[in-house]
Short mmCIF file of C-alpha atoms in Angstrom, two decimals:
data_model
loop_
_atom_site.label_atom_id
_atom_site.label_comp_id
_atom_site.label_asym_id
_atom_site.label_seq_id
_atom_site.Cartn_x
_atom_site.Cartn_y
_atom_site.Cartn_z
CA MET A 1 0.00 0.00 0.00
CA LYS A 2 2.92 2.35 0.70
CA THR A 3 4.22 1.73 -2.81
CA ILE A 4 0.80 2.42 -4.34
CA LEU A 5 0.37 5.63 -2.34
CA LYS A 6 3.83 6.77 -3.35
CA GLN A 7 3.13 6.13 -7.03
CA ILE A 8 -0.24 7.89 -6.83
CA ARG A 9 1.50 10.90 -5.29
CA ASN A 10 4.29 10.89 -7.85
CA GLU A 11 1.76 10.72 -10.70
CA TRP A 12 -0.58 13.29 -9.15
CA ARG A 13 -1.00 15.24 -12.40
CA SER A 14 -2.43 12.26 -14.27
CA ASN A 15 -4.37 11.07 -11.21
CA LEU A 16 -5.93 14.46 -10.45
CA PHE A 17 -8.47 14.26 -13.26
CA LEU A 18 -9.31 10.68 -12.29
CA PHE A 19 -9.72 11.69 -8.64
CA VAL A 20 -12.10 14.55 -9.53
CA GLU A 21 -14.06 12.26 -11.85
CA LEU A 22 -14.45 9.62 -9.17
CA LEU A 23 -15.49 12.25 -6.60
CA LEU A 24 -18.24 13.72 -8.78
CA VAL A 25 -19.43 10.35 -10.01
CA PHE A 26 -19.54 9.00 -6.45
CA ALA A 27 -21.66 11.93 -5.25
CA VAL A 28 -24.11 11.63 -8.17
CA LEU A 29 -24.31 7.87 -7.88
CA TRP A 30 -24.97 8.15 -4.13
CA TYR A 31 -28.01 10.34 -4.88
CA ILE A 32 -29.31 7.69 -7.30
CA VAL A 33 -28.64 4.87 -4.84
CA ASP A 34 -30.27 6.79 -1.98
CA TRP A 35 -33.49 7.38 -3.93
CA THR A 36 -33.57 3.75 -5.08
CA LEU A 37 -33.07 2.39 -1.55
CA VAL A 38 -35.77 4.66 -0.10
CA THR A 39 -38.21 3.65 -2.85
CA ALA A 40 -37.42 -0.05 -2.40
CA ARG A 41 -37.76 0.11 1.39
CA THR A 42 -41.09 1.91 1.06
CA TYR A 43 -42.43 -0.48 -1.56
CA TYR A 44 -41.50 -3.68 0.28
CA ALA A 45 -42.45 -2.50 3.79
CA PRO A 46 -45.45 -4.28 5.35
CA LEU A 47 -48.77 -2.82 4.23
CA GLY A 48 -50.65 -3.68 7.39
CA TYR A 49 -53.18 -5.75 5.43
CA ASP A 50 -53.30 -8.65 3.01
CA THR A 51 -55.54 -8.68 -0.06
CA GLU A 52 -54.35 -11.97 -1.51
CA HIS A 53 -57.31 -14.26 -2.30
CA CYS A 54 -59.72 -11.34 -1.71
CA TYR A 55 -62.46 -10.13 -4.03
CA ASN A 56 -64.70 -7.09 -4.24
CA ILE A 57 -68.28 -7.77 -5.35
CA SER A 58 -70.52 -5.19 -6.99
CA VAL A 59 -74.17 -5.52 -5.97
CA SER A 60 -76.83 -3.90 -8.14
CA LYS A 61 -80.59 -3.51 -8.12
CA LEU A 62 -83.01 -4.78 -10.75
CA ALA A 63 -84.63 -2.20 -12.99
CA PRO A 64 -88.39 -1.66 -12.52
CA ASN A 65 -89.05 -3.01 -16.02
CA SER A 66 -87.34 -6.32 -15.22
CA PRO A 67 -89.72 -9.32 -15.02
CA LEU A 68 -88.02 -10.34 -11.75
CA TYR A 69 -88.50 -6.94 -10.13
CA HIS A 70 -90.47 -6.93 -6.85
CA SER A 71 -92.46 -3.74 -6.50
CA GLY A 72 -93.19 -2.32 -3.09
CA LEU A 73 -89.76 -3.07 -1.61
CA THR A 74 -88.20 -0.07 0.12
CA THR A 75 -84.57 0.89 0.69
CA ASP A 76 -84.79 -0.64 4.15
CA ASN A 77 -85.93 -3.90 2.54
CA ASP A 78 -82.97 -3.71 0.17
CA MET A 79 -80.56 -3.41 3.08
CA GLU A 80 -82.16 -6.41 4.77
CA ASP A 81 -81.80 -8.34 1.51
CA LEU A 82 -78.16 -7.27 1.33
CA LEU A 83 -77.52 -8.78 4.77
CA GLN A 84 -79.21 -11.97 3.64
CA LEU A 85 -77.02 -12.00 0.53
CA VAL A 86 -73.93 -11.61 2.73
CA ASP A 87 -75.09 -14.55 4.86
CA ARG A 88 -75.48 -16.74 1.78
CA LEU A 89 -71.96 -15.87 0.64
CA ARG A 90 -70.57 -16.75 4.08
CA HIS A 91 -71.94 -20.26 3.66
CA ARG A 92 -70.45 -20.75 0.19
CA PRO A 93 -67.75 -23.46 0.20
CA GLY A 94 -64.24 -22.00 0.25
CA VAL A 95 -65.25 -18.59 1.60
CA GLU A 96 -63.38 -17.63 4.79
CA ALA A 97 -65.06 -14.33 5.63
CA VAL A 98 -67.39 -11.71 4.14
CA SER A 99 -67.62 -8.06 5.15
CA LEU A 100 -69.51 -4.87 4.38
CA SER A 101 -67.81 -1.48 4.38
CA GLN A 102 -68.40 1.98 3.08
CA ASN A 103 -65.78 3.61 0.85
CA CYS A 104 -62.78 2.29 2.78
CA TYR A 105 -61.62 -1.08 1.43
CA PRO A 106 -57.92 -1.36 0.41
CA TYR A 107 -56.90 0.23 -2.90
CA ASN A 108 -60.14 2.18 -2.96
CA GLU A 109 -59.91 5.46 -4.83
CA GLY A 110 -62.22 7.20 -2.36
CA SER A 111 -62.00 7.73 1.38
CA ASN A 112 -63.74 9.24 4.39
CA GLY A 113 -62.26 11.49 7.04
CA ILE A 114 -63.03 12.03 10.70
CA GLU A 115 -62.01 14.40 13.48
CA ILE A 116 -61.92 13.16 17.05
CA GLY A 117 -61.32 15.19 20.16
CA ILE A 118 -59.07 13.95 22.96
CA ASP A 119 -59.05 16.51 25.76
CA SER A 120 -58.47 19.78 23.88
CA VAL A 121 -56.59 18.15 20.98
CA ILE A 122 -58.30 17.55 17.63
CA ILE A 123 -56.95 14.58 15.68
CA HIS A 124 -57.57 14.08 11.96
CA ALA A 125 -57.75 10.49 10.74
CA ARG A 126 -59.17 8.29 8.03
CA LEU A 127 -62.64 6.97 8.80
CA LEU A 128 -63.47 3.30 8.30
CA TRP A 129 -67.17 2.43 8.25
CA VAL A 130 -66.89 -1.37 8.59
CA ASP A 131 -68.62 -4.39 10.03
CA ALA A 132 -67.04 -6.81 12.48
CA ASP A 133 -65.54 -9.11 9.80
CA PHE A 134 -63.76 -6.38 7.84
CA PHE A 135 -60.48 -6.83 9.72
CA ARG A 136 -60.59 -10.59 9.24
CA VAL A 137 -61.30 -10.38 5.49
CA PHE A 138 -58.29 -8.19 4.78
CA ARG A 139 -56.26 -9.30 7.81
CA TYR A 140 -56.28 -5.59 8.42
CA SER A 141 -54.02 -4.10 11.08
CA ALA A 142 -53.41 -7.43 12.85
CA THR A 143 -51.64 -10.75 12.44
CA GLU A 144 -53.10 -13.03 15.11
CA GLU A 145 -56.59 -14.48 15.27
CA ALA A 146 -56.98 -13.22 18.85
CA GLU A 147 -56.40 -9.66 17.62
CA PHE A 148 -59.11 -10.05 14.98
CA ASP A 149 -61.48 -11.27 17.67
CA LYS A 150 -60.75 -8.24 19.86
CA MET A 151 -61.43 -5.77 17.05
CA ALA A 152 -64.56 -7.62 15.94
CA GLU A 153 -65.85 -7.68 19.52
CA ALA A 154 -65.20 -3.94 19.90
CA LEU A 155 -67.26 -3.15 16.81
CA ARG A 156 -70.08 -5.42 17.94
CA ASP A 157 -70.11 -3.53 21.25
CA ASN A 158 -70.44 -0.25 19.31
CA LYS A 159 -66.90 0.81 20.23
CA LEU A 160 -64.11 2.32 18.13
CA VAL A 161 -61.04 0.60 16.69
CA VAL A 162 -58.08 2.93 16.14
CA SER A 163 -54.54 2.58 14.80
CA SER A 164 -51.64 2.61 17.23
CA ASN A 165 -50.13 5.69 15.53
CA LEU A 166 -53.26 7.78 16.13
CA ALA A 167 -51.41 10.05 18.59
CA ASP A 168 -48.28 10.43 16.42
CA GLY A 169 -47.69 14.06 15.55
CA TYR A 170 -49.53 15.26 18.65
CA PRO A 171 -46.79 15.58 21.31
CA GLU A 172 -49.11 17.63 23.53
CA LEU A 173 -50.96 14.41 24.35
CA GLY A 174 -47.82 12.91 25.83
CA LEU A 175 -48.59 9.41 24.48
CA ASN A 176 -46.15 6.93 22.97
CA SER A 177 -48.95 4.85 21.47
CA ALA A 178 -52.70 4.92 21.12
CA ALA A 179 -52.75 1.78 23.27
CA SER A 180 -52.78 4.18 26.24
CA LEU A 181 -56.19 5.39 25.04
CA LEU A 182 -57.79 1.95 25.28
CA GLY A 183 -61.12 2.29 27.06
CA GLN A 184 -61.08 6.10 26.93
CA GLU A 185 -64.06 8.07 25.66
CA VAL A 186 -63.41 10.52 22.82
CA ARG A 187 -65.49 13.12 21.02
CA LEU A 188 -66.67 12.44 17.46
CA LEU A 189 -66.61 15.99 16.14
CA ASN A 190 -68.08 15.13 12.73
CA TYR A 191 -71.32 14.04 14.35
CA GLY A 192 -71.95 16.93 16.72
CA GLU A 193 -70.43 18.23 19.95
CA ASP A 194 -72.32 15.68 22.02
CA ALA A 195 -71.32 12.63 19.95
CA ARG A 196 -69.07 10.30 21.91
CA GLY A 197 -67.32 7.02 21.31
CA ARG A 198 -65.19 4.70 23.40
CA ILE A 199 -61.98 3.12 22.08
CA GLY A 200 -62.38 -0.64 22.33
CA ALA A 201 -59.35 -1.97 20.39
CA VAL A 202 -56.08 -0.78 18.87
CA GLY A 203 -54.59 -2.10 15.63
CA THR A 204 -51.27 -1.65 13.87
CA PRO A 205 -50.80 1.18 11.31
CA VAL A 206 -51.59 0.53 7.67
CA ARG A 207 -50.50 2.10 4.40
CA TRP A 208 -52.62 3.52 1.59
CA SER A 209 -50.56 1.65 -1.00
CA HIS A 210 -47.01 0.42 -1.65
CA PHE A 211 -45.87 3.99 -2.31
CA TYR A 212 -47.01 5.56 0.97
CA ILE A 213 -45.77 5.22 4.54
CA PRO A 214 -48.07 4.88 7.60
CA SER A 215 -47.57 8.51 8.61
CA GLN A 216 -49.00 9.66 5.26
CA TRP A 217 -52.70 9.72 4.34
CA GLY A 218 -54.55 6.54 5.21
CA GLY A 219 -52.11 5.24 7.82
CA THR A 220 -53.97 6.71 10.80
CA PHE A 221 -57.51 5.38 11.02
CA VAL A 222 -60.58 5.29 13.23
CA ALA A 223 -63.07 2.47 12.58
CA LEU A 224 -66.77 2.86 13.42
CA PRO A 225 -69.26 -0.05 13.44
CA LEU A 226 -71.38 -0.45 10.34
CA ASP A 227 -74.40 -2.25 11.78
CA ALA A 228 -77.83 -2.95 10.27
CA GLU A 229 -79.28 0.37 11.45
CA ARG A 230 -76.45 2.45 10.02
CA LEU A 231 -76.64 0.61 6.72
CA LYS A 232 -80.07 2.14 6.16
CA ASP A 233 -78.58 5.63 6.34
CA PHE A 234 -76.46 5.17 3.21
CA GLY A 235 -79.33 5.26 0.73
CA GLY A 236 -79.02 1.90 -0.94
CA PRO A 237 -76.72 -1.07 -1.60
CA ARG A 238 -74.76 0.76 -4.31
CA TYR A 239 -73.15 2.93 -1.63
CA VAL A 240 -71.98 -0.10 0.37
CA ASN A 241 -69.02 -2.31 -0.58
CA LEU A 242 -69.13 -6.09 -0.31
CA SER A 243 -65.80 -7.93 0.00
CA LEU A 244 -64.81 -11.49 0.79
CA ARG A 245 -61.79 -13.72 1.31
CA VAL A 246 -61.54 -17.28 0.02
CA ASN A 247 -59.27 -20.18 0.91
CA GLU A 248 -56.15 -20.56 -1.14
CA ASP A 249 -57.32 -23.97 -2.41
CA ALA A 250 -60.69 -22.54 -3.48
CA ASP A 251 -59.27 -19.48 -5.25
CA LYS A 252 -58.82 -21.18 -8.60
CA ASP A 253 -61.57 -19.97 -10.95
CA PHE A 254 -63.54 -18.72 -7.95
CA ALA A 255 -64.77 -15.55 -9.67
CA GLU A 256 -66.06 -17.44 -12.72
CA GLN A 257 -67.80 -20.08 -10.65
CA LEU A 258 -69.43 -17.48 -8.40
CA MET A 259 -70.83 -15.52 -11.33
CA ASN A 260 -72.12 -18.75 -12.87
CA ASP A 261 -74.14 -19.33 -9.69
CA ALA A 262 -75.12 -15.68 -9.24
CA ASP A 263 -78.54 -15.78 -10.88
CA ARG A 264 -79.48 -19.09 -9.26
CA LEU A 265 -78.19 -18.63 -5.70
CA TYR A 266 -77.42 -15.00 -5.06
CA GLN A 267 -80.43 -12.99 -6.14
CA VAL A 268 -82.33 -11.75 -3.10
CA GLY A 269 -85.32 -9.45 -3.49
CA ASN A 270 -84.32 -6.90 -6.10
CA LEU A 271 -80.58 -7.33 -5.50
CA TYR A 272 -78.19 -9.37 -7.61
CA LEU A 273 -74.44 -9.76 -8.11
CA LEU A 274 -73.32 -7.52 -10.93
CA ASP A 275 -69.58 -8.13 -11.06
CA ILE A 276 -66.61 -9.45 -9.11
CA SER A 277 -63.07 -8.03 -9.15
CA SER A 278 -59.92 -9.41 -7.59
CA PHE A 279 -57.92 -7.08 -5.40
CA ASP A 280 -54.87 -7.73 -7.55
CA TYR A 281 -56.70 -5.88 -10.30
CA LEU A 282 -57.86 -3.12 -7.94
CA ARG A 283 -54.30 -2.68 -6.70
CA GLU A 284 -53.02 -2.35 -10.25
CA ILE A 285 -55.59 0.36 -10.99
CA CYS A 286 -54.96 2.20 -7.72
CA GLU A 287 -51.17 2.21 -8.06
CA LEU A 288 -51.03 2.76 -11.81
CA GLU A 289 -50.12 6.45 -11.67
CA ASP A 290 -47.52 6.01 -8.92
CA MET A 291 -46.07 2.96 -10.65
CA ASN A 292 -45.75 4.81 -13.96
CA GLU A 293 -44.02 7.72 -12.19
CA VAL A 294 -41.55 5.37 -10.50
CA LYS A 295 -40.88 3.55 -13.78
CA THR A 296 -40.18 6.88 -15.50
CA GLN A 297 -37.78 7.92 -12.75
CA LEU A 298 -36.09 4.54 -12.83
CA CYS A 299 -35.59 4.85 -16.59
CA VAL A 300 -33.95 8.26 -16.17
CA LEU A 301 -31.80 7.00 -13.31
CA GLY A 302 -30.97 3.85 -15.27
CA PHE A 303 -29.79 5.98 -18.19
CA LEU A 304 -27.59 8.03 -15.84
CA LEU A 305 -26.28 4.85 -14.24
CA LEU A 306 -25.42 3.41 -17.65
CA ASN A 307 -23.45 6.53 -18.53
CA ILE A 308 -21.63 6.38 -15.20
CA PHE A 309 -20.95 2.70 -15.75
CA LEU A 310 -19.53 3.22 -19.24
CA GLY A 311 -17.56 6.29 -18.17
CA VAL A 312 -15.86 4.66 -15.19
CA ILE A 313 -15.16 1.41 -17.04
CA GLY A 314 -13.85 3.32 -20.07
CA THR A 315 -11.56 5.47 -17.95
CA PHE A 316 -9.92 2.53 -16.17
CA TRP A 317 -9.88 0.46 -19.36
CA PHE A 318 -7.93 3.16 -21.17
CA ARG A 319 -5.71 3.74 -18.12
CA THR A 320 -4.83 0.03 -17.89
CA GLN A 321 -4.13 -0.33 -21.59
CA GLN A 322 -1.80 2.69 -21.49
CA ARG A 323 0.31 0.91 -18.86
CA ARG A 324 1.23 -1.98 -21.11
CA LYS A 325 4.92 -0.99 -20.99
CA GLU A 326 4.83 -0.81 -17.20
CA VAL A 327 3.36 -4.30 -17.09
CA ALA A 328 6.18 -5.60 -19.27
CA LEU A 329 8.84 -3.87 -17.20
CA ARG A 330 7.50 -5.24 -13.92
CA LEU A 331 7.29 -8.72 -15.38
CA ALA A 332 10.84 -8.43 -16.65
CA MET A 333 11.98 -7.37 -13.18
CA GLY A 334 10.53 -10.53 -11.67
CA SER A 335 6.97 -9.59 -10.68
CA SER A 336 4.37 -12.29 -11.19
CA ARG A 337 1.28 -11.68 -13.27
CA ARG A 338 -0.97 -12.33 -10.27
CA ASN A 339 0.94 -9.84 -8.11
CA PHE A 340 0.71 -7.10 -10.71
CA PHE A 341 -2.97 -7.80 -11.28
CA SER A 342 -3.50 -7.39 -7.52
CA TYR A 343 -1.44 -4.22 -7.65
CA LEU A 344 -3.73 -2.70 -10.28
CA MET A 345 -6.83 -3.68 -8.32
CA TYR A 346 -5.49 -2.26 -5.05
CA GLU A 347 -4.58 0.94 -6.82
CA GLY A 348 -8.07 1.31 -8.28
CA MET A 349 -9.77 0.59 -4.94
CA LEU A 350 -7.46 2.99 -3.13
CA LEU A 351 -8.21 5.78 -5.61
CA LEU A 352 -11.92 5.09 -5.16
CA THR A 353 -11.65 5.18 -1.37
CA LEU A 354 -9.68 8.43 -1.40
CA ALA A 355 -12.31 10.03 -3.65
CA ALA A 356 -15.15 8.59 -1.54
CA VAL A 357 -14.13 10.55 1.57
CA PRO A 358 -14.83 14.08 0.22
CA ALA A 359 -17.77 12.70 -1.80
CA ALA A 360 -19.29 11.33 1.41
CA ILE A 361 -18.93 14.77 3.01
CA ILE A 362 -20.79 16.30 0.04
CA ALA A 363 -23.48 13.62 0.24
CA PHE A 364 -23.90 14.16 3.98
CA ASN A 365 -24.44 17.89 3.52
CA VAL A 366 -26.93 17.22 0.70
CA GLY A 367 -28.88 14.95 3.05
CA ILE A 368 -28.74 17.35 6.00
CA ALA A 369 -30.05 20.12 3.72
CA GLU A 370 -32.99 17.76 2.88
CA LEU A 371 -32.27 17.90 -0.84
CA VAL A 372 -33.11 14.19 -0.90
CA ASP A 373 -36.50 12.54 -0.39
CA VAL A 374 -37.32 12.88 3.33
CA SER A 375 -41.11 12.54 3.01
CA ARG A 376 -40.95 8.75 3.07
CA ASP A 377 -37.86 8.19 5.21
CA SER A 378 -35.95 10.49 7.53
CA PHE A 379 -32.31 11.15 6.74
CA ASN A 380 -30.38 9.34 9.45
CA ALA A 381 -27.08 7.54 9.97
CA VAL A 382 -28.39 4.16 8.79
CA ARG A 383 -29.76 5.60 5.56
CA PHE A 384 -26.59 7.63 4.90
CA LEU A 385 -24.12 4.81 5.63
CA SER A 386 -26.10 2.19 3.70
CA GLY A 387 -26.19 4.51 0.68
CA ILE A 388 -22.43 5.15 0.92
CA ALA A 389 -21.72 1.42 1.22
CA PHE A 390 -23.87 0.48 -1.79
CA THR A 391 -22.37 3.30 -3.84
CA TRP A 392 -18.82 2.24 -3.01
CA LEU A 393 -19.66 -1.36 -3.90
CA LEU A 394 -21.19 -0.39 -7.26
CA MET A 395 -18.21 1.76 -8.22
CA ALA A 396 -15.81 -0.94 -7.05
CA LEU A 397 -17.52 -3.39 -9.42
CA MET A 398 -17.24 -0.87 -12.26
CA ILE A 399 -13.54 -0.32 -11.57
CA PHE A 400 -12.97 -4.07 -11.33
CA ALA A 401 -14.62 -4.54 -14.74
CA GLY A 402 -12.58 -1.67 -16.18
CA ILE A 403 -9.30 -3.17 -14.97
CA TRP A 404 -9.87 -6.91 -15.19
CA TYR A 405 -10.27 -7.48 -18.94
CA PRO A 406 -7.58 -5.11 -20.29
CA ALA A 407 -5.19 -6.19 -17.52
CA ARG A 408 -5.57 -9.83 -18.60
CA GLY A 409 -4.69 -8.86 -22.16
CA ALA A 410 -1.76 -6.72 -21.08
CA MET A 411 -0.28 -9.45 -18.90
CA LYS A 412 -0.28 -11.91 -21.80
CA VAL A 413 2.24 -9.81 -23.71
CA GLN A 414 5.87 -10.94 -23.78
CA PRO A 415 8.06 -8.48 -21.82
CA ALA A 416 10.73 -8.36 -24.54
CA GLU A 417 8.21 -7.37 -27.20
CA ALA A 418 6.70 -4.56 -25.10
CA LEU A 419 10.14 -3.23 -24.08
CA HIS A 420 11.38 -3.42 -27.68
CA ASP A 421 8.47 -1.15 -28.70
CA GLU A 422 9.52 1.29 -25.97
#
């Protein structure tokens, strides 16, 4: 290493340009790596729910001119028929659970909001109008069966279910988790000053989609019970969402088989099953815009990465080829081919490490100034060091590729021939 450092110092004029190039490339590549790591961590983080083997069913009402239409049935009758339809679906072979909700199932384009008052603090959250089986259908905000039972029991007792991050962002409450609020009465400000509700269960935070974190919209929620009486307030079945989960073994062709039986088994009163959609499809629709934006950014970053890759490889390729005479001289003086190959690699890695130190300082200041994405992940030591490590590894691979192939060719030359050319 002393020899390499001495040669780098003696050849500082030729190494200066390479040092500056590595410094700038390292800083730019770190920015690309940092964004990619943050996006990947966000995308693959737990959602807080599971929509695999889940379906959303559209329920419609017969037109008055239909021969099967029953006149004289009111909206209240329709809601009673809807509950009967849900009961029939629960007894279908392969169905694990069925739930009713209002504008709040996963990957839904719409949402409801609520404001609750705790002491003098007003908390804004996403409102979930759901029945007791909603959490079991989507395995929403829990992982154990006992947790599902607690949340279902709370809704049946006309109590609230809230996310554990409900109090996040409200330091004046002095709470580490909403679990401290269990059993406490809160004000439901959307329903009048006198409206009250008691917190009966606490679930884990959820995410709106793969591109959001729990602290962003949709992660903080308050669930209210959607019972038979409240169903009548929504004005008809078309404003209520019907979802179900099926067993993994029964999921094959489930949608087709259900629609084949729809007219025969699942027409109640004036209600019938109009359509069924898998949540894989709903997720694709919901995340389409975000996914296209990420793909566009990845294409731009990929193009920049390709240029960096070709530039670094080309620089070291040219540098190694230009040292053909030095290779021959060292071989003539008794150095082995393996030793000189190691020498070239050590030199490249040492140059990279020397350039990485000031580049890391630049990257650190860029992060502290919040010129990187801090909306999805805070800039901390783990994020900074992981980005530096991945960047160094990527550039080391580029330098290795730029040295390895031309060095192999250079070391095959006969020393006498190369020195004769000199």
